Short mmCIF file of C-alpha atoms and ligand atoms in Angstrom, two decimals:
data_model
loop_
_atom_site.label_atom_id
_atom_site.label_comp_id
_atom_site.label_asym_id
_atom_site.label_seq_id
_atom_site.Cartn_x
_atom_site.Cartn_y
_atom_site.Cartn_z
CA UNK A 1 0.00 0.00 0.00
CA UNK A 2 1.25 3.34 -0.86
CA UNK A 3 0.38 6.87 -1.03
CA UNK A 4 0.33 8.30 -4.17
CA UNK A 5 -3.56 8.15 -5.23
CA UNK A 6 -6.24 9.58 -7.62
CA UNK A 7 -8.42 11.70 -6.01
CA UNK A 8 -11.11 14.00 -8.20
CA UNK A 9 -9.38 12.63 -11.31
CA UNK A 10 -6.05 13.75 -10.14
CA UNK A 11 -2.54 11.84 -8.82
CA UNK A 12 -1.39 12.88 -5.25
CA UNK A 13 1.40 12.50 -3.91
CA UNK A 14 0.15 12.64 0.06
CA UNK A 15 -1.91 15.82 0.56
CA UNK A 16 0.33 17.23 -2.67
CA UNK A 17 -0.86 17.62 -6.55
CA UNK A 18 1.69 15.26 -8.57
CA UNK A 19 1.07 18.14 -11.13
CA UNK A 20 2.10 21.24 -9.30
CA UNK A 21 5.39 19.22 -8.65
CA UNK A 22 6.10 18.89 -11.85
CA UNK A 23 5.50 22.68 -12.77
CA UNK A 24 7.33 23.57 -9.92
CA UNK A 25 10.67 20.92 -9.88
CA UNK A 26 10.55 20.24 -13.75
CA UNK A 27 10.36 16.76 -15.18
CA UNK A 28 11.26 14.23 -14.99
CA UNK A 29 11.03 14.00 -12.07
CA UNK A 30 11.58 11.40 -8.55
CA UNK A 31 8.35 11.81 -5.93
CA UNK A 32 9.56 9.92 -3.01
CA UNK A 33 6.32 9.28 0.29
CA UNK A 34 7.33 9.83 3.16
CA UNK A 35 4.10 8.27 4.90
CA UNK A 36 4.93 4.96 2.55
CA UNK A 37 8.26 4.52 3.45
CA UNK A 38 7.65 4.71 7.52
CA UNK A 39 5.11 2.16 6.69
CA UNK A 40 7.29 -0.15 5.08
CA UNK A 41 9.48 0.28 7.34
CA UNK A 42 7.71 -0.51 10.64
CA UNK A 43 6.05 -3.38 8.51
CA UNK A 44 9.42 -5.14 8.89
CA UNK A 45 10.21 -3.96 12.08
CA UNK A 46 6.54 -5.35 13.64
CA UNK A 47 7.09 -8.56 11.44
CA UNK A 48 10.21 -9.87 13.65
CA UNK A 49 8.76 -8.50 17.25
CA UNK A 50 9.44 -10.87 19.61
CA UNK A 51 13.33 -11.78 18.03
CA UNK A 52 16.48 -9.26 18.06
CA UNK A 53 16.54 -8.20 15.25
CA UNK A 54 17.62 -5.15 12.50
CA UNK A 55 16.31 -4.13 9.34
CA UNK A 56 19.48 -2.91 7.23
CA UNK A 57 17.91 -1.03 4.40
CA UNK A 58 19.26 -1.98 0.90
CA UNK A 59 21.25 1.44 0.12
CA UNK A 60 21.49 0.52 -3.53
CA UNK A 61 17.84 0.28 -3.70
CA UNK A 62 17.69 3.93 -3.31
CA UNK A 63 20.67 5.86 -1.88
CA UNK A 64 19.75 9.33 -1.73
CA UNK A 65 20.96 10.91 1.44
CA UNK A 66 17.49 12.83 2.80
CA UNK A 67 15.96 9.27 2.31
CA UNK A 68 18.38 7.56 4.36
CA UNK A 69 17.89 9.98 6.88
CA UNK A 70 14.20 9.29 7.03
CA UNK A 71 15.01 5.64 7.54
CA UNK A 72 17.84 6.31 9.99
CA UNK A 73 15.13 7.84 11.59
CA UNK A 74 13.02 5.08 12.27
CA UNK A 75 15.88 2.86 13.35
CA UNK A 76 16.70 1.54 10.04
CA UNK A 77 20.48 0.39 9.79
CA UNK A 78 21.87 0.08 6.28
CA UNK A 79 23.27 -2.88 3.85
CA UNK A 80 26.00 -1.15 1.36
CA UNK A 81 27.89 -2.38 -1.02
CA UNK A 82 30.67 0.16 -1.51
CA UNK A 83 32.98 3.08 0.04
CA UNK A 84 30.58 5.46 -1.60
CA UNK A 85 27.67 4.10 0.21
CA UNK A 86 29.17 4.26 3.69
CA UNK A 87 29.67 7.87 2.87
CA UNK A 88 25.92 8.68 1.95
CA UNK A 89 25.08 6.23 4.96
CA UNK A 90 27.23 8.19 7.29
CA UNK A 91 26.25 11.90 5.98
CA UNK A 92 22.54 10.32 6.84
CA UNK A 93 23.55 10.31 10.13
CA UNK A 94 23.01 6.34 10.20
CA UNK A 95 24.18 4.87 13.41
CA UNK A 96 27.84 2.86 12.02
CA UNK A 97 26.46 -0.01 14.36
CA UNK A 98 24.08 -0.51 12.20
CA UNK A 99 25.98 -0.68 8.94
CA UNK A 100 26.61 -4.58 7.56
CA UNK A 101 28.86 -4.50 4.74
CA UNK A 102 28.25 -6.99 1.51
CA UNK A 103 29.62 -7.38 -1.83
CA UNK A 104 31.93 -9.29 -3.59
CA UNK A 105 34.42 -6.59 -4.51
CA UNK A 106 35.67 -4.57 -1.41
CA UNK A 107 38.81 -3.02 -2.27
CA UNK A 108 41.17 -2.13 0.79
CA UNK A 109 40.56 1.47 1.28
CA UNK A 110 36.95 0.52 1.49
CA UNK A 111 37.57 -2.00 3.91
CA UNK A 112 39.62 0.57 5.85
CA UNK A 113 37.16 3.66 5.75
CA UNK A 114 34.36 0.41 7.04
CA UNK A 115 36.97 -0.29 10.20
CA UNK A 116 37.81 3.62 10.88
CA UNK A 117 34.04 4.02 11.02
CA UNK A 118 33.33 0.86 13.05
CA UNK A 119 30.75 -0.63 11.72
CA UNK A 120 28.88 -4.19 12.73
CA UNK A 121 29.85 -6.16 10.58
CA UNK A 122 31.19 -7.10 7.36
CA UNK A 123 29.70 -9.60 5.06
CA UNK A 124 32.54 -11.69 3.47
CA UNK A 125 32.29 -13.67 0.40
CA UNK A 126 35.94 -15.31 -0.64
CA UNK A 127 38.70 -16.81 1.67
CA UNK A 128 40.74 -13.87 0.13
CA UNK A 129 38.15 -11.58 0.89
CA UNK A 130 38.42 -12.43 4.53
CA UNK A 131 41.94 -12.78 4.48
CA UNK A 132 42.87 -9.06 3.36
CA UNK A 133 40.39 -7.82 5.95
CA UNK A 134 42.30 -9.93 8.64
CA UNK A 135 45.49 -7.79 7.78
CA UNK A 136 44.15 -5.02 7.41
CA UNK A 137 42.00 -4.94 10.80
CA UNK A 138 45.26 -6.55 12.19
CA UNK A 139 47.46 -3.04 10.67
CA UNK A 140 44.84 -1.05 11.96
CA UNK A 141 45.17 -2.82 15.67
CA UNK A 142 41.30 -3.62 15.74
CA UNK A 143 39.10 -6.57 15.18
CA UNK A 144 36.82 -6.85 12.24
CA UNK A 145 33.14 -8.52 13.23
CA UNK A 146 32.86 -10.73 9.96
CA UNK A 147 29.83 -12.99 8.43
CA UNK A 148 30.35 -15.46 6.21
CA UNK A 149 27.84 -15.04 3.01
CA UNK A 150 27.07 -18.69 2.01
CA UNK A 151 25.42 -19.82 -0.97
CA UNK A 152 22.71 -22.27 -0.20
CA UNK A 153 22.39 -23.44 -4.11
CA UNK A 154 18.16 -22.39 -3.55
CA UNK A 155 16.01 -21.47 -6.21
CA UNK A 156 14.83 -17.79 -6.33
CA UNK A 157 12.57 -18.12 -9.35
CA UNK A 158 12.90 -14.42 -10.35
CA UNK A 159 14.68 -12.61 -13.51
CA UNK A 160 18.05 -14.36 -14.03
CA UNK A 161 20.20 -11.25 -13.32
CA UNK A 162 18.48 -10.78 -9.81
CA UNK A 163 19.09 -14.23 -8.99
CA UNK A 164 22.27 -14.79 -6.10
CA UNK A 165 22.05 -17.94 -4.62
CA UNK A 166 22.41 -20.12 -7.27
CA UNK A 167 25.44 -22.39 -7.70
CA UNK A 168 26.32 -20.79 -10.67
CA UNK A 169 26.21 -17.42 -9.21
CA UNK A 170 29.41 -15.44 -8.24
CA UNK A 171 27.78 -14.64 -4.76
CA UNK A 172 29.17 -16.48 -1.70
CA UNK A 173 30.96 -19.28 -0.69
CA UNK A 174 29.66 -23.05 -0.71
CA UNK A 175 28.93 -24.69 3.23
CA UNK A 176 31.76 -27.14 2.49
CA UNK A 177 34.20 -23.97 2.03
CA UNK A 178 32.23 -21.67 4.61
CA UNK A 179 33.64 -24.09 7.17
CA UNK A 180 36.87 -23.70 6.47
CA UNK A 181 36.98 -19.85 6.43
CA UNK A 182 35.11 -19.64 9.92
CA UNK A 183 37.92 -21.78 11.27
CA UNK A 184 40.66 -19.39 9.41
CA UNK A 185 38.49 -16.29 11.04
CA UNK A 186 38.10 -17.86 14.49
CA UNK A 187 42.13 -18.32 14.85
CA UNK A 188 42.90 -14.98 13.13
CA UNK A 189 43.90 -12.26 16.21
CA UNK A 190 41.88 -9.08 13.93
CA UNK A 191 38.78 -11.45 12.72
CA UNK A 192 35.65 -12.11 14.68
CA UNK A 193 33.35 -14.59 13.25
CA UNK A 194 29.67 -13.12 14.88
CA UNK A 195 27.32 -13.83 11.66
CA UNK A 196 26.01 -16.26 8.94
CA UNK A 197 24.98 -14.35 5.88
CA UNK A 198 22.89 -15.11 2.69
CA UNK A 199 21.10 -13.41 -0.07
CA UNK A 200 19.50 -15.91 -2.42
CA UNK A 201 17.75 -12.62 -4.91
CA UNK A 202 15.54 -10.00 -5.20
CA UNK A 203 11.74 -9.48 -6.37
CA UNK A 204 11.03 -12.83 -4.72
CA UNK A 205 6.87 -13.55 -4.82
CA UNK A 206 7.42 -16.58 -2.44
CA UNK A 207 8.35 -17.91 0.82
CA UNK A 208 9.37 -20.94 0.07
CA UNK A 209 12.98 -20.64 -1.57
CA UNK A 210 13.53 -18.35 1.90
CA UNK A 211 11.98 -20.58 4.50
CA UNK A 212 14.49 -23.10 2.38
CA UNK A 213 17.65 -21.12 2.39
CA UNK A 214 16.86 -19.98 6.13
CA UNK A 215 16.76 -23.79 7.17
CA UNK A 216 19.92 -24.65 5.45
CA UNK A 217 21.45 -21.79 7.37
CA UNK A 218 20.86 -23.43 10.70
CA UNK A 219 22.36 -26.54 9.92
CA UNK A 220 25.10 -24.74 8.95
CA UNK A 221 25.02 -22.82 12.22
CA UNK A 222 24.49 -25.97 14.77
CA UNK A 223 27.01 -27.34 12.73
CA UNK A 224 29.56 -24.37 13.82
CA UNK A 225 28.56 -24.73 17.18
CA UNK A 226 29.45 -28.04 17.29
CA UNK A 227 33.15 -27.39 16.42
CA UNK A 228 32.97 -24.30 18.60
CA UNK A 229 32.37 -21.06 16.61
CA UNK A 230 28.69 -19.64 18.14
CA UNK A 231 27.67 -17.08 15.71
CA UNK A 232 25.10 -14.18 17.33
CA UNK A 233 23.88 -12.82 13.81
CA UNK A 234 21.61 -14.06 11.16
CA UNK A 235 21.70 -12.17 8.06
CA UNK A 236 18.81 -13.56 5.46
CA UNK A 237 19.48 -10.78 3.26
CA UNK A 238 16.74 -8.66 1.09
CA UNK A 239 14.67 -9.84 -1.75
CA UNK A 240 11.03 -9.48 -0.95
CA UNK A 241 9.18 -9.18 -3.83
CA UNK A 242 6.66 -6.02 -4.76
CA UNK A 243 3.53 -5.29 -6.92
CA UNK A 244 4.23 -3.76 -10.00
CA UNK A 245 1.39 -5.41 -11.78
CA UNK A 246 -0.95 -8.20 -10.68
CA UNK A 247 2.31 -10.10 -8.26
CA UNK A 248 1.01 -10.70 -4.75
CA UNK A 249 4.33 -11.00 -3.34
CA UNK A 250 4.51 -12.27 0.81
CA UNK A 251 4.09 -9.47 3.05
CA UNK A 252 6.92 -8.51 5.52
CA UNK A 253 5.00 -10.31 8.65
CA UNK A 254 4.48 -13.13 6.17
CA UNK A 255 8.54 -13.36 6.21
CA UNK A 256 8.41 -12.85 9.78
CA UNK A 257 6.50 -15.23 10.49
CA UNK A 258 7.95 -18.41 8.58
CA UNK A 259 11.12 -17.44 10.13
CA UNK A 260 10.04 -17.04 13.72
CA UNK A 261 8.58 -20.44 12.96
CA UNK A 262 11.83 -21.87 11.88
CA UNK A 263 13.98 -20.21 14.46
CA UNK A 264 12.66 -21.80 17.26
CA UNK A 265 14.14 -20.47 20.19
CA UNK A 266 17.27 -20.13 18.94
CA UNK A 267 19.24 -16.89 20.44
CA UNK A 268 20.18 -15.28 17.60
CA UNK A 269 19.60 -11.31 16.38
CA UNK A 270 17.76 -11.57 13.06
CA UNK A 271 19.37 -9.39 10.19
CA UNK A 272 17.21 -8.28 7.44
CA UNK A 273 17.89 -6.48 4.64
CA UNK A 274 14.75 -5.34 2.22
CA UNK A 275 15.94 -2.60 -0.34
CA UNK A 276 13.11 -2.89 -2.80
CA UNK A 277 10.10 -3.48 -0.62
CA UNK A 278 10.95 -0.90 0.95
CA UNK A 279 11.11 1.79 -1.50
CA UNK A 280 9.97 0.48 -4.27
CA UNK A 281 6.38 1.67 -4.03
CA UNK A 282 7.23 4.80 -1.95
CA UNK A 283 8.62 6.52 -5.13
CA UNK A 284 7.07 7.63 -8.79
CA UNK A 285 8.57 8.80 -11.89
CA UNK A 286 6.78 11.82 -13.28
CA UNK A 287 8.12 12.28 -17.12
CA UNK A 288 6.29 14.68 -19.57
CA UNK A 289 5.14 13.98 -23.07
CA UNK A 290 7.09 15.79 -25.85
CA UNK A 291 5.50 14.21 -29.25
CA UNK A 292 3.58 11.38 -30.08
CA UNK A 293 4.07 9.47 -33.47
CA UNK A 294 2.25 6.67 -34.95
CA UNK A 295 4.16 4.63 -37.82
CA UNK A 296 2.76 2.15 -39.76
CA UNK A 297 3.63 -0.77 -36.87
CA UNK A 298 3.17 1.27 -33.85
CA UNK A 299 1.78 4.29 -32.15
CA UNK A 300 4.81 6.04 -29.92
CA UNK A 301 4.37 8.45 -26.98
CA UNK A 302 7.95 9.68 -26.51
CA UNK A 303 8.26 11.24 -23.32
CA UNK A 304 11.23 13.38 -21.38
CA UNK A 305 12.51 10.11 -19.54
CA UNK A 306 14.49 7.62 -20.72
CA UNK A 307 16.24 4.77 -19.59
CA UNK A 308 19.04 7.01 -18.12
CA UNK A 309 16.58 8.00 -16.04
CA UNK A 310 15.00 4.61 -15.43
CA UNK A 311 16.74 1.94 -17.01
CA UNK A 312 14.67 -1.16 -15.18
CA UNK A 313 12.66 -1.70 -18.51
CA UNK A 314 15.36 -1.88 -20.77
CA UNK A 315 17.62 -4.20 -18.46
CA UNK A 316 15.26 -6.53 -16.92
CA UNK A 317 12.05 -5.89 -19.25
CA UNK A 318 10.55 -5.08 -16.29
CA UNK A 319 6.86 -4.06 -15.73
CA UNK A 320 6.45 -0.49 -14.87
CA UNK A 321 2.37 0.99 -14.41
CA UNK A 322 2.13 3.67 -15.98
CA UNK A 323 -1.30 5.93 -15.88
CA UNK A 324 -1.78 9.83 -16.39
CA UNK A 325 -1.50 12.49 -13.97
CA UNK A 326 -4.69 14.32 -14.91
CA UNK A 327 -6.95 11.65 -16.64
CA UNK A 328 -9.11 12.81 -19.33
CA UNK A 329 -11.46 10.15 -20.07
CA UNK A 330 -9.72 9.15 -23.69
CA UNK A 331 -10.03 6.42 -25.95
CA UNK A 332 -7.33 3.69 -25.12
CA UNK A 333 -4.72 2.61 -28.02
CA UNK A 334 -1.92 0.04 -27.60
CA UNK A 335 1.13 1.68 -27.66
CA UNK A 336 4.96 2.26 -26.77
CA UNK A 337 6.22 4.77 -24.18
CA UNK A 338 10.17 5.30 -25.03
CA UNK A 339 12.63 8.25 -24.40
CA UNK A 340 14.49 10.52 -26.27
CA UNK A 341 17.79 8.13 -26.19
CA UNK A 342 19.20 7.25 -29.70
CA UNK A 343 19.04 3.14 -28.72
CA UNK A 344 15.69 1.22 -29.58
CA UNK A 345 16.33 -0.70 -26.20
CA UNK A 346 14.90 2.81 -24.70
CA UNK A 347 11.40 2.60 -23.35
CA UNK A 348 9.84 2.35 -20.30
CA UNK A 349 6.60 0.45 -21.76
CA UNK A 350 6.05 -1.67 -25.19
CA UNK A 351 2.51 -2.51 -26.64
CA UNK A 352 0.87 -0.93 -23.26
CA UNK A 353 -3.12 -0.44 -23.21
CA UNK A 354 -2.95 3.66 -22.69
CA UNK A 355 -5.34 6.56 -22.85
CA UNK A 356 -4.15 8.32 -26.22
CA UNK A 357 -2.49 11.80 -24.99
CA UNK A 358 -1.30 15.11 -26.16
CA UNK A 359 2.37 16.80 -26.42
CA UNK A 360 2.87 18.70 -22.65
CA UNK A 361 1.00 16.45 -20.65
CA UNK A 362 2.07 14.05 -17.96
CA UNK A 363 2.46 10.69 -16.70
CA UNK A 364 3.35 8.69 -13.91
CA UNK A 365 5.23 5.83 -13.84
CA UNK A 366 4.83 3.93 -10.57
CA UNK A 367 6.50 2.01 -8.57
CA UNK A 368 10.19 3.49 -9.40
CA UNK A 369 11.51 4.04 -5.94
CA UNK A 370 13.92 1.36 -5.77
CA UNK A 371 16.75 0.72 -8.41
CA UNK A 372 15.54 3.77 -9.89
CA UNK A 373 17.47 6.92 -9.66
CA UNK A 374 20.51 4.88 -8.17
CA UNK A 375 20.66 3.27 -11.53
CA UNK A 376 20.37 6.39 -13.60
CA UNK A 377 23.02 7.81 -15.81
CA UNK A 378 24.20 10.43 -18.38
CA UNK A 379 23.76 8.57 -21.15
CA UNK A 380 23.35 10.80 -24.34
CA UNK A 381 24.64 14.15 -22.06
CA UNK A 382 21.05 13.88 -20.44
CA UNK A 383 20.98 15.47 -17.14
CA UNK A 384 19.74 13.51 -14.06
CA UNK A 385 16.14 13.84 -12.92
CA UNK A 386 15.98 15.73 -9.57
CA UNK A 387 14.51 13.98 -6.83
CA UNK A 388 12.01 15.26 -4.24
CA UNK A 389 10.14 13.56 -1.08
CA UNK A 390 6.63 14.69 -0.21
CA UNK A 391 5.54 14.52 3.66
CA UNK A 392 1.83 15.51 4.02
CA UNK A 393 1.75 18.88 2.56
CA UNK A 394 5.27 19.67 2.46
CA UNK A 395 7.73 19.02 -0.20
CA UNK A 396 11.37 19.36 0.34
CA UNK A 397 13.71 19.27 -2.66
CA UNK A 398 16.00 16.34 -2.05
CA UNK A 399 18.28 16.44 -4.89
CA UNK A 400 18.77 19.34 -7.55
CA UNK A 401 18.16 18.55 -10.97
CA UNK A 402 21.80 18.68 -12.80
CA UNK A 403 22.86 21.46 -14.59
CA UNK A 404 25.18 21.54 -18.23
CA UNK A 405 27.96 22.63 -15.89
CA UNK A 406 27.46 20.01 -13.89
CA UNK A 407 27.86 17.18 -16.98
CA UNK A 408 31.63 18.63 -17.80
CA UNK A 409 32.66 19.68 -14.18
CA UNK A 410 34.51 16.45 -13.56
CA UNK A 411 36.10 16.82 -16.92
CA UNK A 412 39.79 18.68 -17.15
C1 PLP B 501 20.52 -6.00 -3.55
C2 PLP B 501 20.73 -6.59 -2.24
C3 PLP B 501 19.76 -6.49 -1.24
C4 PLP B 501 18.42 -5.85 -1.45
O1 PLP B 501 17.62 -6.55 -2.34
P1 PLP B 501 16.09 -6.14 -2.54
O2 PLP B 501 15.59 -7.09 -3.54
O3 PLP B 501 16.07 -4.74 -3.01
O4 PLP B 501 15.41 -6.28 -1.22
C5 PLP B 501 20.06 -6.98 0.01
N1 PLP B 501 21.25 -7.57 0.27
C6 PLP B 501 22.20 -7.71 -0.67
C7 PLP B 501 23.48 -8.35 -0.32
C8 PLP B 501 21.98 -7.22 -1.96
O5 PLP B 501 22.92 -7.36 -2.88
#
């Protein structure tokens, strides 16, 4: 459930016209909810009462820095994946005790700038991974809290490049290897083995493959307790599925459930780490219509966002809704929504039942919250949408809408 709704033929945004934001910020344009995201939010939070726990928000889901600060706010910690993202998660004021590090990647100044900052924990996913942040903790005379991220080989049944905890996958380490690094980490001086990771993939409509993936991750565990390493953390990673058309993806207390179910008593803080359920439906794109065109094959509505701006349709054919701002009551026509962007891969909908619509007026295209703007780029010297978040009545600009200057500044 979210709050951006039609009311006398209109989209809100809260208690705010979608329209007069667009006049007044340009298009295209980000509309983050404030009221949504709390909700989301406390949905997870309420879903694991009863367990420690902590709900890391995914930071690449959507890492701009008023955001975070909402959800540091509420008590949300954060899941990063880079240098850059402990930096936005720190200017949020985000408590570094709340900060679990993941990724396959972490180069050693990240790994440094994650120590200097102390955060919980960091979760590893190669023996050389764990090795370099042994030394390096061990330079820096400190201990490194590490979790091992283990790849339970369980079927997500989402898009192929959002799957993570397949065999094949580069994600993790296997239990037969796992076991071997927790040994290495519980005789290293600088490495304290406190966690068991996983994160099997993301828009996930069922419980099953995590209910499956949770209980392989507690053999694992009362298998490390029985040669003596007695982890405190249980990370089960992100991935909850949302609507973008008809899916009925689990709800949070659905998750929370199944895995107070399977946890049975056992004392351990529960680590979550929901990026896209999250944001997902707290944000909209707004984008503008410049021309329509029908051809002999198709009729076009080329708009003022592309897929710099959004690029999930292009990547992962994904399913966007798309519906007007001000509805006029038109005729409907199958047709294609695409960008400006000299690549026929650009569009954010293809043979989509619309209302037929005129040059200057706008649309929303829902549910672009997560992996949106984080995934935007210059492609074709287009400047990035600006991005504002609506609470109630009041509108705050959260990021500026780049300028010309701002597309060569880097540039010497
Ligand atoms: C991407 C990612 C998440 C968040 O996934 P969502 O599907 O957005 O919930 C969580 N943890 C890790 C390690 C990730 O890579």
């Amino acid at each position: 459930m979210n709050y951006f709704e039609c009311r006398n033929g209109e989209l809100w945004a809260e208690d705010v016209r979608v329209s007069e934001l667009a006049e007044k910020y340009g298009t295209p344009l980000y509309i983050y909810s404030t009221k949504t995201l709390k909700r989301h939010y406390r949905a997870f939070d309420k879903a694991l009462t009863g367990v420690d726990h902590l709900t890391c928000f995914s930071v690449k889901a959507n890492s701009n820095v008023g955001l975070l600060r909402l959800l540091g706010g509420y008590g949300a910690g954060m899941d990063i994946v880079s240098g850059g993202e402990l930096y936005r998660a720190l200017a949020a004021g985000v408590d570094p005790q709340k900060i679990v590090f993941s990724g396959v990647g972490k180069q050693d100044h990240e790994i440094k700038e994650a120590l200097d900052a102390d955060i919980l924990m960091f979760n590893v996913e190669s023996t050389q991974e764990l090795e370099r942040i042994g030394a390096i903790a061990g330079q820096m005379n400190t201990v490194a809290r590490v979790s091992i991220r283990i790849n339970p080989d369980v079927d997500p049944k989402t898009h192929p490049y959002i799957s993570t905890g397949l065999k094949k996958n580069k994600f993790g380490l296997d239990m037969l290897e796992a076991t071997g690094v927790y040994s290495m980490a519980k005789h290293h001086p600088a490495l304290d083995p406190v966690g068991l990771d996983c994160h099997i993939g993301s828009q996930l409509t069922q419980i099953s493959p995590f209910a499956e993936a949770l209980e392989k991750l507690l053999d694992f565990a009362d298998q490390l307790k029985s040669s003596g390493i007695d982890i405190r953390y249980l990370d089960l990673g992100g991935g909850l599925g949302i609507t973008y058309n008809e899916e009925s993806p689990p709800l949070p207390e659905d998750l929370g459930r199944a895995i107070m179910d399977t946890l049975a008593g056992r004392q351990l803080t529960v680590i979550l780490e929901p990026g896209r359920a999250i944001a997902g439906n707290a944000g909209i794109l707004v984008t503008r219509v410049i021309y329509t065109k029908k051809t002999p094959a198709k009729h076009f509505v080329i708009v003022d966002a592309g897929m710099n701006d959004l690029v999930r349709p292009s990547l992962y054919q994904a399913f966007h809704r798309i519906g007007e701002v001000i509805p006029k009551g038109r005729e409907k026509l199958s047709m294609d929504v695409v960008g400006p962007i000299c690549e026929s891969g650009d569009f954010l909908a293809q043979d989509r039942m619309l209302p037929t619509v005129q040059p200057g007026e706008l649309l929303a295209v829902f549910s672009a919250g997560a992996y949106g703007f984080t995934m935007s780029s210059q492609y074709n010297s287009r400047l990035r949408a600006a991005e504002v978040i609506v609470d109630g009545d009041k509108t705050i600009l959260a990021r500026r809408r780049e300028t010309y200057q701002d597309l060569i500044a880097l540039e010497t």
